[in-house]
PDB file of C-alpha atoms in Angstrom:
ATOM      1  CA  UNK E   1      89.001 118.834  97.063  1.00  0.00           C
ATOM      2  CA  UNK E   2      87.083 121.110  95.508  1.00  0.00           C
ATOM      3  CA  UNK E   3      88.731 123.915  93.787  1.00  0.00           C
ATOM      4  CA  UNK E   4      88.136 128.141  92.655  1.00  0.00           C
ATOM      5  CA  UNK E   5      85.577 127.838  90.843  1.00  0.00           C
ATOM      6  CA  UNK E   6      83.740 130.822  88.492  1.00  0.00           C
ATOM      7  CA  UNK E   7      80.781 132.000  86.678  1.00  0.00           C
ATOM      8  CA  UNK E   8      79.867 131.859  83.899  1.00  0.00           C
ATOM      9  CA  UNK E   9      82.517 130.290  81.646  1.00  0.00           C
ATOM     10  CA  UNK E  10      81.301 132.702  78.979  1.00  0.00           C
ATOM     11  CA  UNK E  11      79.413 135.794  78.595  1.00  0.00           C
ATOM     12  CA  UNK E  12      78.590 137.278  75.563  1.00  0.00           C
ATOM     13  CA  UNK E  13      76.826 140.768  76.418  1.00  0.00           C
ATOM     14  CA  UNK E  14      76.102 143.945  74.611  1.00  0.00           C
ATOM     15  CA  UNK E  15      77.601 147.094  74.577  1.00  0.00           C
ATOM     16  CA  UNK E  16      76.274 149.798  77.700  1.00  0.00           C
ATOM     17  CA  UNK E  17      75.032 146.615  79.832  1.00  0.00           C
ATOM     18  CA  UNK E  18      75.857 145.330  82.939  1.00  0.00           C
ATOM     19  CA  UNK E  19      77.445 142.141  83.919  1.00  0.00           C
ATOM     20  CA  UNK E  20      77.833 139.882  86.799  1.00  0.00           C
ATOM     21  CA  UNK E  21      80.724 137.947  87.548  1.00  0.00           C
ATOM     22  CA  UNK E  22      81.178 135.240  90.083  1.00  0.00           C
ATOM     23  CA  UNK E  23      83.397 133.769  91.888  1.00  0.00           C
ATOM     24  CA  UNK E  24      83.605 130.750  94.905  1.00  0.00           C
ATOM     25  CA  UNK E  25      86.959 130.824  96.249  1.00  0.00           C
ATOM     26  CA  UNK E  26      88.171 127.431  98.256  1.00  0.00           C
ATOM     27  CA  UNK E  27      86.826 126.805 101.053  1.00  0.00           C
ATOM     28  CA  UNK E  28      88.428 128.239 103.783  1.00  0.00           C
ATOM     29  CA  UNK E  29      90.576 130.865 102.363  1.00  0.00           C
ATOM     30  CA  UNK E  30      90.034 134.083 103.478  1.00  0.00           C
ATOM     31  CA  UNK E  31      92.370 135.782 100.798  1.00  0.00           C
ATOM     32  CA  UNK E  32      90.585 136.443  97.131  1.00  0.00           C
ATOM     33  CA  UNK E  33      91.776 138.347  93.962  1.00  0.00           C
ATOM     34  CA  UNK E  34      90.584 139.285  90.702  1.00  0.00           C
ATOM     35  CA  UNK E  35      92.619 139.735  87.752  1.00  0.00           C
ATOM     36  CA  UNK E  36      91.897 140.494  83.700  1.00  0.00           C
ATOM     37  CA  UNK E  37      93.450 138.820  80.876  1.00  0.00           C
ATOM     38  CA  UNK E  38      93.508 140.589  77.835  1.00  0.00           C
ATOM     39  CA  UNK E  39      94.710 139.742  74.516  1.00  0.00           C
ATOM     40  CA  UNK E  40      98.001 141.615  74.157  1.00  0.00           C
ATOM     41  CA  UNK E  41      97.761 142.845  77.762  1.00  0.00           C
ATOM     42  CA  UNK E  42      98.969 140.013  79.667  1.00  0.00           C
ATOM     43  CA  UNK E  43      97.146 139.350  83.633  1.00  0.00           C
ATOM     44  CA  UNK E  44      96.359 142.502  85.137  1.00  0.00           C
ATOM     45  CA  UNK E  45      95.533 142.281  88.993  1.00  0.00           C
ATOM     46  CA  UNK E  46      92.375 144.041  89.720  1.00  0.00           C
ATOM     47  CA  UNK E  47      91.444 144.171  93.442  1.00  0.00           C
ATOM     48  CA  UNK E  48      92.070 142.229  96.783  1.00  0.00           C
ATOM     49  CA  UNK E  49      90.222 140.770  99.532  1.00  0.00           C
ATOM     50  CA  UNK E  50      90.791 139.931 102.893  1.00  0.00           C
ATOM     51  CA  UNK E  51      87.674 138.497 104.351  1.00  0.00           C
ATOM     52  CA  UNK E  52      84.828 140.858 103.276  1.00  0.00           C
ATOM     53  CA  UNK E  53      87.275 144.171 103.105  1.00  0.00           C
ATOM     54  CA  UNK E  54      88.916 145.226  99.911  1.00  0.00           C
ATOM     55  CA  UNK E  55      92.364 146.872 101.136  1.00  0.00           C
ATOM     56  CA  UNK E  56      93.438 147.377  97.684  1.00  0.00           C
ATOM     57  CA  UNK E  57      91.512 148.728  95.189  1.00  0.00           C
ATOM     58  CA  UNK E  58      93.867 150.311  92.934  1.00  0.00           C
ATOM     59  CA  UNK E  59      93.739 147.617  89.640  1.00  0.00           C
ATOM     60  CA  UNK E  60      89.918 148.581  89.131  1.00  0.00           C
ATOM     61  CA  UNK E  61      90.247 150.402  85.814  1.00  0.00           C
ATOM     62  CA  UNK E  62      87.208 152.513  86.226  1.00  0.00           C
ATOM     63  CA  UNK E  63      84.304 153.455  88.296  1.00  0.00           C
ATOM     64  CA  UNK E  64      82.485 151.411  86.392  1.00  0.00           C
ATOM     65  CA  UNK E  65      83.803 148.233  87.451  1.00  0.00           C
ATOM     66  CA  UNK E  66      83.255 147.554  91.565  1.00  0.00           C
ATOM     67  CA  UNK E  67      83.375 143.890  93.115  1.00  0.00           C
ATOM     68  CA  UNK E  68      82.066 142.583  96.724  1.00  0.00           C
ATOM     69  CA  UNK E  69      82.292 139.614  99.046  1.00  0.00           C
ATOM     70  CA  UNK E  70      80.014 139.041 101.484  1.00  0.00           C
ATOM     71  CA  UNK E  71      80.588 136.333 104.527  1.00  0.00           C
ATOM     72  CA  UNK E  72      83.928 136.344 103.745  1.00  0.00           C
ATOM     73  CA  UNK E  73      83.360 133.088 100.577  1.00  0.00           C
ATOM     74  CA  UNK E  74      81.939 134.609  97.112  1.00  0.00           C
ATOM     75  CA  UNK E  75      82.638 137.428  95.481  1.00  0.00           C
ATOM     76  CA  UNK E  76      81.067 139.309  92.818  1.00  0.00           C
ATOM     77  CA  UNK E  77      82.906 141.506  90.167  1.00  0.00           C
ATOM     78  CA  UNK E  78      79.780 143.582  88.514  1.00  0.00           C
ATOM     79  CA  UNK E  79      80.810 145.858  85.474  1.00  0.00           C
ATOM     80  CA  UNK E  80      78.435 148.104  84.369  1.00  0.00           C
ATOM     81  CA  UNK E  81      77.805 149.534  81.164  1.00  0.00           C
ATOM     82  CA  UNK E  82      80.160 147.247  79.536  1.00  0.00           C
ATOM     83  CA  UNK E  83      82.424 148.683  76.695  1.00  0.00           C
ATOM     84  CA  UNK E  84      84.213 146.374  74.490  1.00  0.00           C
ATOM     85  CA  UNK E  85      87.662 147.003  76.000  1.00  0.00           C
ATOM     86  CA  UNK E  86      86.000 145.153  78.993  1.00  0.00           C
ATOM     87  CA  UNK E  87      86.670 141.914  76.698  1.00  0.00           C
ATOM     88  CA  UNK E  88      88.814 140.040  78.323  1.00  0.00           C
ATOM     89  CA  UNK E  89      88.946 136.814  80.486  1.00  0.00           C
ATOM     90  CA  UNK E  90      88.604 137.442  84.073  1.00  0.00           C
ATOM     91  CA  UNK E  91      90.535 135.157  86.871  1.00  0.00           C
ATOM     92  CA  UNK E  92      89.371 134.893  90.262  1.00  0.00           C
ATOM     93  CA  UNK E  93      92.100 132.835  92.749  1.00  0.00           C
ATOM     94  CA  UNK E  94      92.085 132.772  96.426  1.00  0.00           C
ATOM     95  CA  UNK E  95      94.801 131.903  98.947  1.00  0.00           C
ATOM     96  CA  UNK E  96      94.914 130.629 102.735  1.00  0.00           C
ATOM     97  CA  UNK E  97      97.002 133.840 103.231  1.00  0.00           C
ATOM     98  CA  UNK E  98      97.573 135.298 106.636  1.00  0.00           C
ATOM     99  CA  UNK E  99      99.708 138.430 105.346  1.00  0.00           C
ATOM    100  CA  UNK E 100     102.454 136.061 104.373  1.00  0.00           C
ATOM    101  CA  UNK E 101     103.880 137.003 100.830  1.00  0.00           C
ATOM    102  CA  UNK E 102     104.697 132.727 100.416  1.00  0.00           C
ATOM    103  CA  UNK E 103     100.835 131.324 100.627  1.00  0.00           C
ATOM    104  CA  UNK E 104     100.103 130.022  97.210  1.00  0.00           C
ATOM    105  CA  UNK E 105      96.913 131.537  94.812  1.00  0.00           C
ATOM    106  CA  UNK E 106      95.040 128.895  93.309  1.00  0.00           C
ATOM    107  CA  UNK E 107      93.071 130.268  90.305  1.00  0.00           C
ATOM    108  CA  UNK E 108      89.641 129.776  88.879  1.00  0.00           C
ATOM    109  CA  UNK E 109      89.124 128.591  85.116  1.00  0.00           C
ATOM    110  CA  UNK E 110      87.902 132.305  84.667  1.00  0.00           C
ATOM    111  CA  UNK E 111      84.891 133.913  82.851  1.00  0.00           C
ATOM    112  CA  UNK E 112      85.499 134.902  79.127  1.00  0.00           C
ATOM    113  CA  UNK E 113      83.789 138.148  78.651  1.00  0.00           C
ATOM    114  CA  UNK E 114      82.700 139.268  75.171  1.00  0.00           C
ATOM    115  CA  UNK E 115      81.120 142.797  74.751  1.00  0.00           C
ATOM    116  CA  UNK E 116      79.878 143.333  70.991  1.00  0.00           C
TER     117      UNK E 116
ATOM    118  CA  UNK Z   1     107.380 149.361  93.387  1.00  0.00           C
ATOM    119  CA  UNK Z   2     108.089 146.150  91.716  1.00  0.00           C
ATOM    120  CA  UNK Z   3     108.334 144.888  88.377  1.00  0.00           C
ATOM    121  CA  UNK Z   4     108.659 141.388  86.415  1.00  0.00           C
ATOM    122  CA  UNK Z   5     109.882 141.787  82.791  1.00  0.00           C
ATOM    123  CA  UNK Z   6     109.593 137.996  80.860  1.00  0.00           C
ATOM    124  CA  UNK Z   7     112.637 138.387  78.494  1.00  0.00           C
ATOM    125  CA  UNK Z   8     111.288 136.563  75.976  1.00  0.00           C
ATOM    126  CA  UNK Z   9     107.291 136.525  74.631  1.00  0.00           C
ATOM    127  CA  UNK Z  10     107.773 133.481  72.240  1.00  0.00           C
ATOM    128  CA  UNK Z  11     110.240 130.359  72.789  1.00  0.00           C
ATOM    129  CA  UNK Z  12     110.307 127.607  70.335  1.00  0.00           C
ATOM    130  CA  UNK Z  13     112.346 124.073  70.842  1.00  0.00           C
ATOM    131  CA  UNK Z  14     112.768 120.735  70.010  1.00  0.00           C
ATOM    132  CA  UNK Z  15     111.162 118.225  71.621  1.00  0.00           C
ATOM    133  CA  UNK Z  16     113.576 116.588  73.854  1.00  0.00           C
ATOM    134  CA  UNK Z  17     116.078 119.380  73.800  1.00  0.00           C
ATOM    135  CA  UNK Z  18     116.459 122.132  76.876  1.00  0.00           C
ATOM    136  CA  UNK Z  19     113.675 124.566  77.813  1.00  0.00           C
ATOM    137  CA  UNK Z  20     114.829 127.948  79.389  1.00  0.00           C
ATOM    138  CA  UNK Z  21     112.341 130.946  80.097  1.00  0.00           C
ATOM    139  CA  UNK Z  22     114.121 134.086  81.097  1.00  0.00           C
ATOM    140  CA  UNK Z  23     112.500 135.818  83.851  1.00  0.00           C
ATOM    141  CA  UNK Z  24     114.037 139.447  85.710  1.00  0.00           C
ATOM    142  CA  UNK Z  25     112.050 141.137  88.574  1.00  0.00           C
ATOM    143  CA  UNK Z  26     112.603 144.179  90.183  1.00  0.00           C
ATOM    144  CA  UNK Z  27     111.326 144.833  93.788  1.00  0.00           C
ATOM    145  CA  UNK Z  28     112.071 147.063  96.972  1.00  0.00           C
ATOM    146  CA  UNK Z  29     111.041 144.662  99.180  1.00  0.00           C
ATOM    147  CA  UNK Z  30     111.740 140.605  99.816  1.00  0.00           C
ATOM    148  CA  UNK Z  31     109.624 139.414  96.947  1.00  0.00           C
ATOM    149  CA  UNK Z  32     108.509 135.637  96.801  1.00  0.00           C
ATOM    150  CA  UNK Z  33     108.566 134.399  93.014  1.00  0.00           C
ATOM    151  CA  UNK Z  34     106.095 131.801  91.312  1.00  0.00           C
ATOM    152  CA  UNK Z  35     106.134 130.489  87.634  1.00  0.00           C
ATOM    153  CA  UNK Z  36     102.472 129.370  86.570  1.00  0.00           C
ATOM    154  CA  UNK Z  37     101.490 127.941  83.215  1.00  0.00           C
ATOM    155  CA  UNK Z  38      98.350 128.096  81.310  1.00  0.00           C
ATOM    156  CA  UNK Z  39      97.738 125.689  78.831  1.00  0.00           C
ATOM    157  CA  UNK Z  40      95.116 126.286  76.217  1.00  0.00           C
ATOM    158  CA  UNK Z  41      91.624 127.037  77.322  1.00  0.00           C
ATOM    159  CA  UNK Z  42      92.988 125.647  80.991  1.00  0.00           C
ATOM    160  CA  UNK Z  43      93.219 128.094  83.716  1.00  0.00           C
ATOM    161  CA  UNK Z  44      96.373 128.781  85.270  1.00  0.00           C
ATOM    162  CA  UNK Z  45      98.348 126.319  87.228  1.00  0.00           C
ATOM    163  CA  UNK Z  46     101.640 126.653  89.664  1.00  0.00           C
ATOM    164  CA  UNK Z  47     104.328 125.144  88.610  1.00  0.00           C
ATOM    165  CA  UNK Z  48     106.694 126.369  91.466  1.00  0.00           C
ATOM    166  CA  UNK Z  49     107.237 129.003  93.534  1.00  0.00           C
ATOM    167  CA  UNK Z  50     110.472 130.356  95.832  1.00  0.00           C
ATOM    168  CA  UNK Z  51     110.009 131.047  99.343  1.00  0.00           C
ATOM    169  CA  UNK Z  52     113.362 133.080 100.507  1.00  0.00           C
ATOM    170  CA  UNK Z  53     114.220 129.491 101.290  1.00  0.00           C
ATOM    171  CA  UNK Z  54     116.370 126.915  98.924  1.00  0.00           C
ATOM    172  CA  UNK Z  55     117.381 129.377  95.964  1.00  0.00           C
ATOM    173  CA  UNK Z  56     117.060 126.254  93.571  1.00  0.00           C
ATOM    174  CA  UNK Z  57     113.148 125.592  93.300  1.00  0.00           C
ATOM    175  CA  UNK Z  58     111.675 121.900  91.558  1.00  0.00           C
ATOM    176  CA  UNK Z  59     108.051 122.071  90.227  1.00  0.00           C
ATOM    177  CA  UNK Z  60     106.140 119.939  88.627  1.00  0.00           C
ATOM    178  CA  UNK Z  61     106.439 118.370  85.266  1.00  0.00           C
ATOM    179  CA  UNK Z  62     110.174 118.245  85.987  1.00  0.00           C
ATOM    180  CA  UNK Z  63     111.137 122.270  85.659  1.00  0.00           C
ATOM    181  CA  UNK Z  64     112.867 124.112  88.121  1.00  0.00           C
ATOM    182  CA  UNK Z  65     114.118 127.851  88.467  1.00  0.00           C
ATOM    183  CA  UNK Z  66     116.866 129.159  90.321  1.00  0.00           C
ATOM    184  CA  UNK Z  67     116.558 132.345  92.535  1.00  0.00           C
ATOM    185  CA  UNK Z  68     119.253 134.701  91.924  1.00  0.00           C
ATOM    186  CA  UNK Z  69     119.584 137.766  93.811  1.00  0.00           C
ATOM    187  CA  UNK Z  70     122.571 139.330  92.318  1.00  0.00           C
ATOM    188  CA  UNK Z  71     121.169 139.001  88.202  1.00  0.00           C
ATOM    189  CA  UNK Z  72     117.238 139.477  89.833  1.00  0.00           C
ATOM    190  CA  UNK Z  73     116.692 136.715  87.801  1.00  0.00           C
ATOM    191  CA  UNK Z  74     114.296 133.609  88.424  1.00  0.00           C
ATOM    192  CA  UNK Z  75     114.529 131.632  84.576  1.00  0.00           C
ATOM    193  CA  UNK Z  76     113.054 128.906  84.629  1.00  0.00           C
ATOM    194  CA  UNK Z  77     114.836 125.805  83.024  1.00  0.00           C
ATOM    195  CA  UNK Z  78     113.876 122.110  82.149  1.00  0.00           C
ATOM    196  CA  UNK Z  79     116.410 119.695  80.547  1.00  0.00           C
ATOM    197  CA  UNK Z  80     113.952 117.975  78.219  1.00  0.00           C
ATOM    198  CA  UNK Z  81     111.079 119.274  76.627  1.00  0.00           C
ATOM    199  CA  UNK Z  82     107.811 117.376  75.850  1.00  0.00           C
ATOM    200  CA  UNK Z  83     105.162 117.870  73.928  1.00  0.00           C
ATOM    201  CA  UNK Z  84     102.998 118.662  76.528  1.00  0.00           C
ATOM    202  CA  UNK Z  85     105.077 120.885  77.450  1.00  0.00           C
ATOM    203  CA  UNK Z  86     103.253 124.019  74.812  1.00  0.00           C
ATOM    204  CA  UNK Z  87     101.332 126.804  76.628  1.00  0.00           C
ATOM    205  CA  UNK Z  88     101.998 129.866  78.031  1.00  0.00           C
ATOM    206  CA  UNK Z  89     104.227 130.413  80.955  1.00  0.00           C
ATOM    207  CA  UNK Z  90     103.491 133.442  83.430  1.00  0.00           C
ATOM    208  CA  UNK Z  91     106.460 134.592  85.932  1.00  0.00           C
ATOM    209  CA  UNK Z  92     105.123 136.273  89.194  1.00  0.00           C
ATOM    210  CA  UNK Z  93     106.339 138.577  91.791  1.00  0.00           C
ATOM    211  CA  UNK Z  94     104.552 138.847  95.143  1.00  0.00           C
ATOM    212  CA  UNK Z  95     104.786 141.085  97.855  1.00  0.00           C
ATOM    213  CA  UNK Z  96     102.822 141.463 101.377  1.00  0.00           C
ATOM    214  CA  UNK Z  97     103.240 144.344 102.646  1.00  0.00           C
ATOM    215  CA  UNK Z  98     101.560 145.593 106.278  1.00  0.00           C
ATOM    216  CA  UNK Z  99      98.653 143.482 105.579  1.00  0.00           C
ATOM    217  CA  UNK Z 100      98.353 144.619 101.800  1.00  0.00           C
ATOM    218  CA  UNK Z 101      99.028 141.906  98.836  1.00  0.00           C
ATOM    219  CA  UNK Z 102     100.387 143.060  95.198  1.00  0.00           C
ATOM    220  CA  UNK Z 103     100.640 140.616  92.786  1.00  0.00           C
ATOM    221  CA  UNK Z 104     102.514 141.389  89.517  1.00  0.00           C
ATOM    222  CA  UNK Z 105     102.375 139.024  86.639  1.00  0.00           C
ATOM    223  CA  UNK Z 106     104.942 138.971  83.362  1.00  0.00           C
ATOM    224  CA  UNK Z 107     103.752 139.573  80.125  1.00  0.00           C
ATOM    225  CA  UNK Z 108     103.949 135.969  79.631  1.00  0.00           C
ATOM    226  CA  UNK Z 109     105.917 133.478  77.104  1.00  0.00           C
ATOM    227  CA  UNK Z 110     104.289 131.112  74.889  1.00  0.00           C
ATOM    228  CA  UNK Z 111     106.535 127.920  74.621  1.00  0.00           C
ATOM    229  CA  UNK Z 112     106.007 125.995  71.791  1.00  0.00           C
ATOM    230  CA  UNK Z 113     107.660 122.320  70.505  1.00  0.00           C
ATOM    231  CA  UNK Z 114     108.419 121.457  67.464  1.00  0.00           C
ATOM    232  CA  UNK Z 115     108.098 117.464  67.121  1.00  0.00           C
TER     233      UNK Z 115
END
């Protein structure tokens, strides 16, 4: 079946503009994360869903970056006025998870984010 | 709080000869553990995961890791490495938590093979 899949693959944007990121989780899953992979930095988690409700917030490294998920299938991580730290590749997965630590994430092919 | 500290950023063998990435976590609650690789300009893929159920784990592409409580160590091993084998391996703690899911990755080791 069909499997996380994101948008863009790449974005090249300026610096001080906004970007949207998306991201279609698999069908059915009700659990979705975002995480950042930056050269040097390893994956950094970012925030969590559980349906449309974000219980943990506490990766988002600044006010400017917020995400959302509406009916509880894609999400959307906007960041705005992009600086070039925000270079990075950004990972969406989802899981089936019901609160149970042992339900697999299955990750996205992720968005490569240049800011110049 | 919990941790995962990848021992090792950069392993290079022979191919054919044993593979072992060193993984140590550190966690105050039941963690469950996952190894997932990342090949180059792939996105990341589970290789295996343990499950507070058999403490030896098989995955795919013949490696396995073995849960141990008393080192909080999860290395992952395979006895022969292929060539197919070079990317970048990622080792994962996960905790749930009330509702509440934390995900902490490793720094990551690249794995390469020398022919």
């Amino acid at each position: 079946g069909a499997g996380v899949s994101q948008s863009p693959s790449n974005k090249v944007t300026e610096k001080g503009k906004d970007v949207e990121l998306r991201c279609d989780p698999i069908s059915g899953h009700t659990a979705l994360y975002w995480y950042r992979q930056s050269l040097g930095q390893g994956l950094e988690f970012l925030i969590y869903f559980q349906g449309n409700s974000a219980p943990d917030k506490s990766g988002l490294p600044s006010d400017r970056f917020s995400a959302e998920r509406t009916g509880g299938s894609v999400s959307t991580l906007t960041i705005q006025r992009t600086q070039q730290e925000d270079s990075a590749v950004y990972l969406c997965a989802s899981s089936s998870t019901s609160g149970l630590s042992t339900d697999t994430q299955y990750f996205g092919p992720g968005t490569r984010l240049t800011v110049l | 709080a919990q941790s995962v500290t990848q021992l090792d950023s950069h392993v290079s063998v022979s191919e054919g000869t044993p593979v072992l990435l060193r993984c140590n976590y550190s966690s105050s609650y039941s963690p469950s553990l996952f190894w997932y690789v990342q090949h180059p300009n792939k996105g990341l893929q589970l290789l295996l995961k343990y499950t507070s159920a058999a403490t030896l784990v098989k995955g795919i592409n013949g490696f396995e890791a073995e849960f141990k409580k008393s080192e909080t160590s999860f290395h992952l091993t395979k006895p022969s490495a292929h060539m197919s084998d070079a990317a970048e391996y990622f080792c994962v703690v996960r905790i749930s938590n009330f509702g509440n899911e934390k995900l902490t990755f490793g720094t990551g080791t690249r794995l390469t093979i020398i022919p």
